[in-house]
GROMACS .gro file of N, CA and C in nm:
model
  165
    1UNK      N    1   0.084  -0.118   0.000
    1UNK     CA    2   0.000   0.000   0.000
    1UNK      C    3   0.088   0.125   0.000
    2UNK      N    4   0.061   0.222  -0.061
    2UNK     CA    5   0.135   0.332  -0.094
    2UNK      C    6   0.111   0.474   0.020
    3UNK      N    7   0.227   0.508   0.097
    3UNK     CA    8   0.209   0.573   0.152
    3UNK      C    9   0.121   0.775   0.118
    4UNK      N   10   0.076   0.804   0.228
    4UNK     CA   11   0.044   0.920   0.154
    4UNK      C   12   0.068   1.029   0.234
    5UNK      N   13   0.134   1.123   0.173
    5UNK     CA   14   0.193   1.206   0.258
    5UNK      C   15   0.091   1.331   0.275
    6UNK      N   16   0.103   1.434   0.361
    6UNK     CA   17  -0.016   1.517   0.409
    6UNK      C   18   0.047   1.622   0.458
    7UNK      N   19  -0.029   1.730   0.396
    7UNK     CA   20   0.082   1.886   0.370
    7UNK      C   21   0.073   1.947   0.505
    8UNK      N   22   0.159   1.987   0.586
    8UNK     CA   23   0.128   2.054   0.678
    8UNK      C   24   0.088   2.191   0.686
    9UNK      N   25  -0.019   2.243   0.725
    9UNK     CA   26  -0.007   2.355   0.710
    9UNK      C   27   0.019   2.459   0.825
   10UNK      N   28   0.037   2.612   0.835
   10UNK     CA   29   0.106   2.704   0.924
   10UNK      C   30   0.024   2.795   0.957
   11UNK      N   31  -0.043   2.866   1.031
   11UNK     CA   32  -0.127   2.994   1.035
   11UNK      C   33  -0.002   3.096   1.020
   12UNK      N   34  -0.047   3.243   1.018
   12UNK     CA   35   0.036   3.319   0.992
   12UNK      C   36   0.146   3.358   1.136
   13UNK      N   37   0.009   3.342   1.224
   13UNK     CA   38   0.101   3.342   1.341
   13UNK      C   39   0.196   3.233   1.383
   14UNK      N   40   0.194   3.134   1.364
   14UNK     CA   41   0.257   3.035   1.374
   14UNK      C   42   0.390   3.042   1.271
   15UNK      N   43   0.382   3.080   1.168
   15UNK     CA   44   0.489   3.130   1.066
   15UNK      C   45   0.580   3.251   1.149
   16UNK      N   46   0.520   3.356   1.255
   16UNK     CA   47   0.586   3.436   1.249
   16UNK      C   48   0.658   3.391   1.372
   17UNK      N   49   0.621   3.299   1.482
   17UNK     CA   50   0.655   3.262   1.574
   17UNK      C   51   0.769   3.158   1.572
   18UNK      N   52   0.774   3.112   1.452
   18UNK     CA   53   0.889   3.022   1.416
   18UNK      C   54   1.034   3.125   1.350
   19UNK      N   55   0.950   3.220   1.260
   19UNK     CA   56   1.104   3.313   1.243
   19UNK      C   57   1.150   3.337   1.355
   20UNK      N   58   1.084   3.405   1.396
   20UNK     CA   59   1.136   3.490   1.580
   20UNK      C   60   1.276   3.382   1.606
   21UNK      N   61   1.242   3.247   1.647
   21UNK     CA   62   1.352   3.167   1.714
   21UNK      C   63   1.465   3.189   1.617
   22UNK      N   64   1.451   3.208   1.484
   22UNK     CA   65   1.572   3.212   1.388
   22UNK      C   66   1.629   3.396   1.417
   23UNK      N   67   1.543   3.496   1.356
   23UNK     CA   68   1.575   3.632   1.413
   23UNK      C   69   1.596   3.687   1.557
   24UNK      N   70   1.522   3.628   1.605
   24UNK     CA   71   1.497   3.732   1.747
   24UNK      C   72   1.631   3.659   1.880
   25UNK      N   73   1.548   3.537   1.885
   25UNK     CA   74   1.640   3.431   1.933
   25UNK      C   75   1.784   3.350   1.875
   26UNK      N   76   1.849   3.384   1.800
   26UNK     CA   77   1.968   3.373   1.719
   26UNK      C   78   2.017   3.222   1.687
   27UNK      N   79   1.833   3.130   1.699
   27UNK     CA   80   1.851   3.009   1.691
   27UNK      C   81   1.884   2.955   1.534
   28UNK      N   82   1.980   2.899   1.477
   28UNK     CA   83   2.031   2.870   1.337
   28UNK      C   84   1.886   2.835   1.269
   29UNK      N   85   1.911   2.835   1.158
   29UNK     CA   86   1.812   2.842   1.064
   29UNK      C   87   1.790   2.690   1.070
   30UNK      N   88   1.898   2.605   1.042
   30UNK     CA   89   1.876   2.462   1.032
   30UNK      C   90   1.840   2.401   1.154
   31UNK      N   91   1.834   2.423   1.255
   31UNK     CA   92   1.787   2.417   1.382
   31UNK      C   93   1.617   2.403   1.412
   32UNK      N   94   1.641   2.545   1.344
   32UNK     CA   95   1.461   2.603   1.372
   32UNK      C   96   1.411   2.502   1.250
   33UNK      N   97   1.443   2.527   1.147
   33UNK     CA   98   1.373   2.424   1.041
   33UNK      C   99   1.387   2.277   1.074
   34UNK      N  100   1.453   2.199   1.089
   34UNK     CA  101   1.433   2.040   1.144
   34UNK      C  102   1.341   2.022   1.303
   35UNK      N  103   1.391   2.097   1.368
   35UNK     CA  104   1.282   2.079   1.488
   35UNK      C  105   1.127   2.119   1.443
   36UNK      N  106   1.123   2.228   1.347
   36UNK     CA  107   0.974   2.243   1.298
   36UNK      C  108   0.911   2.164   1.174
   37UNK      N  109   1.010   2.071   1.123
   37UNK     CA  110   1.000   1.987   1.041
   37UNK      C  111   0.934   2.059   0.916
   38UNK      N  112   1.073   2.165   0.854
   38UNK     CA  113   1.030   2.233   0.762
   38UNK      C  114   1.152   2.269   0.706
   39UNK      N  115   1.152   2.276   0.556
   39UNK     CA  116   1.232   2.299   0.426
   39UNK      C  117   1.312   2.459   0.470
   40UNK      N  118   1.402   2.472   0.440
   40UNK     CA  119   1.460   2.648   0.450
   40UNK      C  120   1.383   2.690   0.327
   41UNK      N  121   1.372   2.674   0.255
   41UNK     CA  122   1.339   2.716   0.157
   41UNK      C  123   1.188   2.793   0.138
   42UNK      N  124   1.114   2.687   0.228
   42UNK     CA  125   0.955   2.762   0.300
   42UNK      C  126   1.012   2.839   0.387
   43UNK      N  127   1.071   2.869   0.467
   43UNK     CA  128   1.124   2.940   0.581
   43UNK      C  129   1.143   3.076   0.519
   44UNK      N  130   1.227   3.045   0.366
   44UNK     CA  131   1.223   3.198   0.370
   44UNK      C  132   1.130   3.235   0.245
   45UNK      N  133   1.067   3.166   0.195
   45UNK     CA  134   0.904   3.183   0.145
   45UNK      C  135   0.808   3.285   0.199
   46UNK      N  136   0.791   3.230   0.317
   46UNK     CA  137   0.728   3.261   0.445
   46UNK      C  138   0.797   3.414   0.474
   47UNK      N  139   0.894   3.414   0.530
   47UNK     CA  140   0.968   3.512   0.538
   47UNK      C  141   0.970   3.678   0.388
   48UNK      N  142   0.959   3.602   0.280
   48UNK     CA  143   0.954   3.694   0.172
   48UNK      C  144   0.784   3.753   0.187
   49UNK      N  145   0.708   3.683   0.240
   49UNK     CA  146   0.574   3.735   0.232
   49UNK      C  147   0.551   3.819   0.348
   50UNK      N  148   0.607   3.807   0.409
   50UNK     CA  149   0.553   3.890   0.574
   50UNK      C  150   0.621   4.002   0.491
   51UNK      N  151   0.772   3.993   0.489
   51UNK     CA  152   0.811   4.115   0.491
   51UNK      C  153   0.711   4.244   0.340
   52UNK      N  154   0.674   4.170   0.270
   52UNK     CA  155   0.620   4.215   0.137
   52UNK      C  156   0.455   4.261   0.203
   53UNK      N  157   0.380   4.190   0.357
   53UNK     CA  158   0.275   4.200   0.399
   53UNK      C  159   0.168   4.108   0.339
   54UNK      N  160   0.223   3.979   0.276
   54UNK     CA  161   0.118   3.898   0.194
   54UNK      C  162   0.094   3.800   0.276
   55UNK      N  163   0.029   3.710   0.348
   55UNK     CA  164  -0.034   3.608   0.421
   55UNK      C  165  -0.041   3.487   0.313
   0.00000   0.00000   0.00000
C-alpha cells in the first residue's frame, strides 16, 4: 500500500513565531527548520511574504 503524505499547514502566526527563534532568538536556521519539520526554503518563502505584507 502506498504511503500518503499530508501537507502541513502554518497559520500566519505560527509562521511568524517560528522566524522569531531564527531572528529574534539567534537560533540557526537549520535548527529552527528540522525541529519544525520544515524545508529552509519555505522558511524563507514565508519570510519573503511577511516582509512584502502577503499572508
Amino acid at each position: 500500500m502506498k504511503e500518503v503524505s499530508v501537507r502541513k499547514r502554518y497559520l500566519p502566526e505560527k509562521r511568524v513565531e517560528i522566524m522569531k527563534q531564527h531572528l529574534l532568538e539567534k537560533k540557526t536556521l537549520s535548527d529552527v527548520c528540522e525541529a519544525q519539520v520544515i524545508h529552509p526554503t519555505m522558511y524563507y518563502r514565508w519570510q519573503k511574504q511577511i516582509l512584502k505584507g502577503i499572508r
